[in-house]
XYZ file of C-alpha atoms in Angstrom:
494
model
C -15.789 -28.098 -16.303
C -16.752 -30.327 -12.897
C -13.380 -31.203 -11.341
C -13.053 -34.989 -8.971
C -11.838 -35.171 -6.363
C -11.112 -38.256 -4.082
C -13.735 -38.539 -1.374
C -13.190 -38.075 1.902
C -12.771 -34.574 1.890
C -13.949 -32.392 5.048
C -17.030 -30.076 4.222
C -15.726 -26.495 4.875
C -17.569 -24.424 8.130
C -18.473 -22.102 5.608
C -21.108 -24.313 4.230
C -22.156 -27.191 6.172
C -23.106 -27.715 9.675
C -23.349 -30.475 11.797
C -27.807 -30.224 11.546
C -27.274 -30.723 7.793
C -27.464 -34.285 6.958
C -23.999 -34.593 4.339
C -22.867 -37.796 2.814
C -19.027 -36.779 2.276
C -18.208 -40.103 1.068
C -20.114 -39.693 -1.627
C -19.906 -35.773 -2.390
C -17.867 -35.912 -5.639
C -19.680 -38.652 -7.703
C -20.459 -35.614 -9.791
C -22.966 -32.985 -10.966
C -25.591 -35.511 -12.406
C -26.653 -36.449 -9.184
C -28.137 -32.863 -8.730
C -31.426 -32.111 -9.499
C -31.146 -28.973 -11.920
C -34.613 -27.761 -11.066
C -33.737 -28.163 -7.354
C -30.428 -26.301 -8.131
C -31.956 -23.278 -10.280
C -34.351 -22.537 -7.544
C -32.392 -22.734 -4.773
C -30.194 -20.401 -7.093
C -32.341 -18.041 -7.910
C -33.416 -18.418 -4.047
C -29.787 -17.411 -3.139
C -30.206 -14.785 -5.172
C -32.995 -12.674 -4.609
C -31.646 -13.146 -0.613
C -28.183 -12.081 -1.130
C -27.488 -9.828 -4.131
C -29.870 -7.107 -4.031
C -29.023 -6.611 -0.402
C -24.557 -6.269 -1.075
C -25.489 -4.384 -4.229
C -27.245 -1.145 -2.360
C -24.967 -2.167 0.454
C -21.811 -1.144 -2.343
C -23.899 1.836 -3.754
C -23.878 3.754 -0.244
C -20.451 2.562 0.033
C -18.828 3.552 -3.651
C -21.350 7.060 -3.363
C -20.163 7.574 -0.169
C -16.264 7.622 -1.609
C -16.849 9.346 -4.441
C -19.142 12.236 -3.586
C -15.757 14.503 -2.731
C -15.648 14.904 -6.684
C -19.748 16.435 -6.105
C -18.915 18.640 -3.305
C -16.046 19.793 -5.361
C -17.775 20.770 -8.129
C -20.472 22.516 -5.179
C -17.752 24.401 -4.025
C -15.945 22.713 -1.024
C -12.714 24.098 -2.400
C -13.387 28.226 -1.984
C -15.601 27.393 1.490
C -12.893 25.686 3.410
C -9.624 27.094 1.478
C -8.283 23.979 0.046
C -5.108 24.054 -2.054
C -5.119 21.511 -5.001
C -2.535 19.838 -3.783
C -4.768 19.654 -0.352
C -7.730 18.555 -2.916
C -5.970 15.728 -4.586
C -4.197 14.389 -1.320
C -7.893 14.120 0.329
C -9.052 11.871 -2.103
C -5.401 9.487 -2.087
C -5.230 9.646 1.898
C -9.100 7.444 1.477
C -7.063 4.444 -0.241
C -4.336 4.176 2.447
C -6.571 3.823 5.183
C -8.547 1.768 2.654
C -5.236 -0.516 2.662
C -3.772 -0.746 5.947
C -6.938 -2.218 7.578
C -8.716 -4.388 4.513
C -6.460 -7.526 5.175
C -7.733 -7.098 9.316
C -11.225 -6.539 8.130
C -11.838 -9.579 6.239
C -10.179 -11.663 9.164
C -12.041 -9.885 11.836
C -15.017 -10.638 8.510
C -14.574 -14.036 9.285
C -14.341 -14.188 13.190
C -17.678 -12.138 13.114
C -19.754 -13.196 10.786
C -20.191 -11.324 7.809
C -23.958 -9.902 9.508
C -22.071 -8.275 12.324
C -19.192 -6.548 10.624
C -20.390 -5.705 7.985
C -23.506 -3.298 10.469
C -20.728 -2.366 12.814
C -18.654 -0.905 9.439
C -21.523 0.366 7.916
C -22.491 2.789 10.969
C -19.128 3.897 11.511
C -18.828 4.625 7.487
C -21.761 6.111 7.516
C -21.220 8.365 10.443
C -18.024 10.066 9.684
C -19.383 10.667 6.190
C -22.165 12.495 8.198
C -20.016 14.237 10.700
C -17.299 15.667 7.694
C -20.036 17.770 6.905
C -18.751 19.784 9.585
C -15.373 19.660 8.312
C -13.388 23.612 8.323
C -9.382 23.419 6.944
C -7.684 21.362 4.906
C -7.065 18.710 7.689
C -9.949 17.984 9.452
C -11.253 16.628 4.966
C -8.094 14.968 5.297
C -8.625 13.341 8.579
C -11.949 12.575 8.042
C -11.550 11.054 4.344
C -8.446 8.880 6.417
C -10.820 7.026 8.833
C -13.317 7.292 5.949
C -11.489 4.567 3.648
C -10.318 2.271 7.324
C -14.323 1.920 7.850
C -15.092 1.113 4.373
C -12.217 -1.539 3.759
C -14.197 -4.508 4.819
C -17.764 -4.028 2.540
C -15.200 -4.192 -0.824
C -13.166 -7.788 -0.476
C -15.656 -9.333 2.488
C -18.649 -8.900 -0.309
C -15.725 -11.019 -3.295
C -15.109 -13.125 -0.939
C -18.959 -14.027 0.454
C -20.255 -13.919 -3.419
C -17.232 -17.345 -3.743
C -18.945 -19.258 -0.351
C -22.429 -18.809 -2.268
C -21.799 -19.669 -6.362
C -19.848 -22.361 -8.407
C -17.081 -20.834 -10.026
C -18.864 -21.105 -13.387
C -22.147 -18.483 -11.513
C -19.817 -15.495 -9.865
C -19.309 -13.526 -12.235
C -22.564 -12.511 -13.214
C -22.438 -12.022 -9.595
C -20.012 -9.672 -9.313
C -20.435 -8.144 -12.006
C -24.343 -7.107 -10.437
C -23.109 -5.857 -7.080
C -20.110 -4.090 -9.139
C -22.809 -2.572 -11.331
C -24.366 0.205 -9.051
C -20.299 0.933 -8.302
C -21.428 2.712 -11.565
C -24.733 3.349 -10.395
C -23.957 5.238 -7.613
C -22.006 7.598 -9.951
C -25.601 7.877 -11.721
C -27.145 8.544 -9.502
C -24.825 10.051 -6.794
C -24.703 13.123 -10.239
C -28.442 13.533 -10.333
C -28.594 13.780 -6.722
C -25.674 16.054 -5.469
C -27.952 18.241 -8.433
C -30.802 18.285 -6.580
C -28.824 18.667 -3.282
C -26.403 21.193 -4.546
C -29.510 23.819 -4.863
C -30.070 23.374 -1.388
C -27.003 25.887 -0.784
C -28.132 28.272 2.055
C -30.950 25.945 3.939
C -30.619 26.047 7.361
C -26.807 27.788 7.249
C -25.255 24.404 5.272
C -23.520 24.532 2.196
C -24.752 22.818 -0.861
C -21.673 19.903 -0.070
C -22.544 19.631 3.026
C -25.777 18.928 2.625
C -24.592 16.312 -0.428
C -22.452 14.182 2.746
C -25.191 14.338 4.649
C -27.770 13.253 2.985
C -26.147 11.305 1.356
C -23.872 9.331 4.368
C -27.904 8.937 5.973
C -29.213 6.102 3.850
C -25.835 3.959 4.565
C -27.064 4.359 9.016
C -30.649 3.922 8.802
C -30.106 0.607 5.913
C -27.679 -1.224 9.076
C -31.112 -1.929 10.462
C -32.014 -3.724 7.069
C -28.588 -5.658 6.678
C -28.490 -6.778 10.668
C -31.542 -8.284 10.205
C -31.739 -9.621 6.573
C -28.138 -10.165 5.548
C -27.188 -14.418 5.564
C -23.848 -14.812 6.843
C -22.901 -18.240 4.874
C -25.347 -21.566 3.893
C -25.437 -23.229 6.797
C -26.668 -20.724 8.874
C -29.180 -18.671 6.348
C -32.599 -19.173 8.286
C -33.580 -18.361 4.584
C -33.455 -22.392 3.166
C -34.468 -24.920 5.049
C -32.305 -27.862 5.089
C -32.681 -29.702 2.194
C -32.112 -26.560 0.120
C -28.686 -26.076 2.897
C -27.637 -29.747 2.296
C -28.447 -29.010 -1.780
C -25.912 -26.097 -1.464
C -23.317 -27.862 0.144
C -23.215 -30.217 -2.149
C -23.047 -28.459 -5.364
C -20.566 -26.322 -4.363
C -18.254 -28.641 -3.106
C -18.669 -30.723 -6.875
C -17.286 -27.571 -8.162
C -14.531 -27.156 -5.854
C -13.725 -30.541 -6.539
C -10.495 -31.323 -4.793
C -9.479 -27.228 -3.968
C -11.631 -27.565 -0.401
C -9.635 -27.620 2.542
C -10.861 -26.149 4.754
C -8.958 -25.471 8.714
C -6.970 -22.267 8.753
C -4.030 -23.637 7.482
C 0.344 -21.922 7.625
C 1.706 -23.681 5.613
C -2.463 -22.351 2.557
C -1.089 -18.833 4.072
C 2.746 -18.957 2.799
C 1.497 -20.954 -0.172
C -0.730 -17.339 -1.264
C 2.949 -15.372 -1.354
C 5.101 -18.049 -3.579
C 2.411 -18.511 -6.162
C 2.898 -16.299 -9.340
C -1.156 -16.052 -10.477
C -1.162 -14.099 -7.302
C 1.669 -12.241 -8.231
C 0.234 -11.157 -12.300
C -3.259 -10.559 -10.650
C -2.226 -7.966 -8.191
C -0.120 -6.355 -11.247
C -3.210 -6.280 -13.475
C -5.789 -5.166 -10.977
C -3.387 -2.235 -9.933
C -3.079 -1.246 -13.777
C -7.033 -1.121 -13.936
C -7.771 0.163 -10.698
C -5.569 3.221 -10.612
C -8.344 5.052 -14.279
C -11.376 2.970 -12.034
C -10.843 4.811 -9.049
C -9.322 8.632 -10.873
C -11.823 8.576 -13.258
C -14.804 8.011 -10.243
C -13.519 10.909 -8.767
C -12.814 13.198 -11.305
C -15.041 12.480 -13.994
C -17.561 14.997 -12.621
C -14.416 17.427 -12.678
C -13.455 15.847 -16.351
C -17.322 16.780 -17.675
C -17.294 20.347 -16.167
C -13.889 21.136 -18.515
C -16.604 20.252 -21.136
C -18.144 24.232 -20.623
C -21.015 23.244 -18.443
C -22.005 24.741 -15.057
C -21.319 23.608 -11.834
C -25.480 22.516 -11.934
C -25.242 20.553 -14.941
C -21.561 19.233 -14.895
C -23.434 17.541 -11.402
C -26.208 16.314 -13.698
C -24.076 15.432 -16.769
C -21.984 12.409 -15.213
C -25.821 10.373 -14.651
C -25.345 9.030 -18.840
C -21.934 8.330 -19.329
C -22.898 5.896 -16.094
C -25.487 4.900 -16.837
C -23.817 3.461 -20.223
C -21.305 1.481 -18.094
C -23.344 -0.153 -15.961
C -25.795 -1.371 -18.662
C -22.090 -2.757 -20.199
C -20.874 -4.416 -16.981
C -23.649 -5.981 -16.829
C -23.602 -7.709 -20.579
C -19.789 -8.877 -20.128
C -20.478 -9.872 -16.528
C -23.431 -12.458 -17.680
C -21.289 -13.540 -21.443
C -18.503 -14.097 -19.148
C -20.361 -17.039 -17.051
C -22.136 -18.128 -20.264
C -19.064 -18.626 -21.912
C -17.326 -19.871 -18.339
C -14.126 -17.195 -19.839
C -12.431 -14.186 -17.937
C -9.243 -13.747 -19.710
C -11.204 -12.392 -23.020
C -14.205 -10.435 -20.937
C -11.068 -9.521 -19.144
C -9.298 -8.090 -22.009
C -11.156 -7.401 -23.852
C -13.121 -4.500 -22.889
C -9.410 -3.039 -20.526
C -8.418 -2.585 -24.293
C -11.312 -0.459 -24.968
C -10.745 1.627 -21.832
C -7.972 2.109 -23.548
C -8.680 3.759 -27.123
C -11.155 5.649 -24.424
C -8.692 7.272 -23.434
C -6.387 7.565 -26.335
C -10.722 9.498 -27.473
C -10.367 12.201 -24.809
C -6.801 12.637 -25.507
C -7.421 13.560 -29.534
C -11.230 15.373 -28.532
C -9.971 17.498 -26.860
C -10.263 20.518 -29.156
C -13.173 18.226 -30.709
C -16.803 19.311 -30.313
C -18.698 18.657 -26.553
C -20.556 15.589 -27.975
C -17.242 14.314 -29.506
C -15.923 14.929 -26.011
C -19.239 13.126 -24.314
C -18.982 9.964 -26.788
C -15.251 9.326 -26.097
C -15.322 9.250 -21.754
C -18.370 7.013 -22.096
C -16.195 4.531 -23.831
C -13.620 4.856 -21.781
C -16.244 4.578 -18.665
C -17.455 1.609 -20.521
C -14.250 -0.059 -21.392
C -12.847 1.172 -17.744
C -15.809 -0.399 -15.406
C -16.696 -3.472 -17.250
C -13.751 -4.881 -16.939
C -14.016 -5.869 -13.061
C -16.121 -8.468 -13.134
C -13.929 -10.539 -15.064
C -11.299 -9.763 -13.506
C -12.696 -10.102 -9.454
C -14.673 -13.682 -10.645
C -10.832 -14.441 -12.776
C -8.960 -15.187 -8.658
C -12.027 -16.389 -6.605
C -12.364 -18.556 -8.781
C -8.944 -19.673 -9.461
C -8.087 -20.119 -6.231
C -8.349 -23.403 -3.994
C -8.902 -23.636 -0.661
C -10.473 -21.609 2.300
C -7.422 -19.902 3.571
C -5.636 -19.610 0.542
C -8.606 -18.147 -1.153
C -9.458 -15.376 1.847
C -6.033 -14.592 1.937
C -5.510 -13.897 -1.536
C -8.497 -11.690 -1.916
C -7.647 -9.502 0.052
C -4.077 -9.626 -0.858
C -4.640 -8.216 -4.330
C -7.598 -7.011 -3.536
C -5.740 -4.415 -1.462
C -2.566 -4.321 -3.156
C -4.706 -3.814 -6.083
C -6.563 -0.331 -4.233
C -3.501 1.208 -4.057
C -3.938 1.923 -7.516
C -6.617 4.812 -5.370
C -3.790 6.738 -3.448
C -2.028 6.714 -6.958
C -5.136 7.736 -8.822
C -6.003 10.427 -6.547
C -2.815 12.254 -7.921
C -3.131 11.896 -11.757
C -5.696 14.758 -12.317
C -4.124 17.754 -11.310
C -5.736 21.277 -12.065
C -3.226 23.043 -14.137
C -3.555 20.672 -16.087
C -7.306 21.162 -16.673
C -6.509 23.717 -19.441
C -4.808 20.709 -21.345
C -8.043 18.313 -21.358
C -6.507 16.410 -18.491
C -3.870 15.072 -21.215
C -1.442 14.111 -19.340
C -3.490 12.071 -16.799
C -5.288 10.901 -20.145
C -2.351 9.359 -21.435
C -1.111 7.669 -17.689
C -4.172 5.127 -17.626
C -3.971 5.032 -21.406
C -0.826 3.258 -21.052
C -2.104 1.629 -17.867
C -4.976 -0.234 -19.358
C -2.985 -0.941 -22.539
C -0.128 -2.955 -20.492
C -3.236 -4.599 -18.755
C -4.524 -6.327 -21.587
C -1.408 -7.052 -22.676
C -0.690 -9.422 -19.581
C -4.125 -10.049 -19.064
C -3.712 -12.159 -22.215
C -0.367 -13.642 -21.324
C -1.776 -14.895 -18.281
C -4.468 -16.335 -20.186
C -2.604 -18.325 -22.663
C -0.217 -20.283 -19.373
C -3.429 -20.823 -17.748
C -4.595 -23.004 -20.902
C -1.041 -24.190 -21.080
C -0.925 -25.777 -17.615
C -4.945 -26.706 -17.899
C -2.826 -29.256 -20.980
C -0.264 -30.425 -18.756
C -2.339 -31.580 -16.802
C -4.857 -32.835 -19.135
C -1.727 -35.349 -20.379
C -0.661 -36.219 -17.307
C 0.362 -40.263 -16.368
C -1.174 -42.118 -13.666
C 1.383 -41.613 -11.648
C 2.260 -38.497 -12.365
C -1.410 -37.057 -11.562
C -1.145 -39.693 -8.205
C 2.283 -37.546 -6.924
C 0.988 -34.418 -7.759
C -2.084 -35.810 -5.413
C -0.280 -36.480 -2.845
C 0.564 -33.384 -1.898
C -0.049 -32.072 1.383
C -2.187 -28.985 0.913
C -1.947 -28.904 -2.986
C -5.269 -26.652 -2.793
C -5.339 -25.353 -7.044
C -2.366 -26.821 -7.484
C -4.383 -29.871 -7.053
C -3.806 -32.632 -10.442
C -7.687 -32.601 -10.519
C -8.311 -28.737 -10.810
C -8.739 -27.074 -13.757
C -8.124 -22.618 -13.838
C -10.606 -21.122 -15.363
C -8.936 -19.352 -18.043
């Protein structure tokens, strides 16, 4: 649903520039003024210049984040004498650093621009990844993983925020899905890559896990050159858009945003984040989904190894489940934008993921095929819930300060689930098919799916309330200072 707003709203600095001839007084007369052919051409142009690069960046990030699981299968625990508890903490400590620096990193990204800031953190996390090949003790591994999380923290929320500045609300789920689907491809590609790299064990006197860290960290550093020259910051500064295309990009984004176009940094909007019930609902469902997601990503090689494969075969057999999960992630992302719906596209795969965990428990003594099918169902549900999860709060939170702070706060809180996820699967549970870990994750997924549907119902109810406002009631609510998404002309995606 396209919103309307009073004329005279300021043009966001992220969208427009002084060089653009944008008539803000006549901006909100309706999307029908925009040439759909020109919009389609512009959207495809933006897609080709932005999404592939963000996707490759996130693939490198996620690969560097979770390859500790492949390193474990390749023997890092034995070579540096890690206890099971120390290994689990090496997983969790990454997210402690990640959560600490996530909001500051988003602030720096906005001040410096995505291109410069992402280049800096890429060099840092790629260098740390390669340096992890030199760790000799548990303490060294813990320190390296902490700083890896610290430096990687800016990419994911920054990418989600960047997409929200380039695309309309009805276009964001597919783009979030396309870039996040590389997380599943990182699992598939990482398993196959680890299979090949692990066979370099002994080359130059290094273990296979050391080569995994070196050869999977190197592309991140090299890719910095591509990012520096080709990653666009904002529509107003994109070198691949001409003046007419920049003007069109501004118009379509502001028409879509409707009344929620407040742009300057605002303490009022900052405070509004922390009194908005929707933010807390998103935080809760995010952490309930993120905990199983990260625990599955980190422990999937160990779970597959429990299917009685040897170390090298385990690395390769992690790939098929991820490939199928990637396919479903893209399908659900496309469908979410196609039907302009978020709640069901978030709740249904979440519920399926919960069913998958139940199947993993039930089939723990069954054939390898039955267990692997259960794992694939689990991965497909867990990963395909993410596009709607990410795009729901970015499309429903108006005002640049409010959306930026809320995005960082929700993702930061949700990523505490990564620290929790690192502790769910314990070595002593391996002999019993990790039943305890699967049970915890199943409960989280089922609770989350219920809360998602509650939130969908409440948003539908609020939209109906706004539809039935009298002109006097509408004017009274619209007169509030910086209402953002609380403006009565704003409609939530449900």
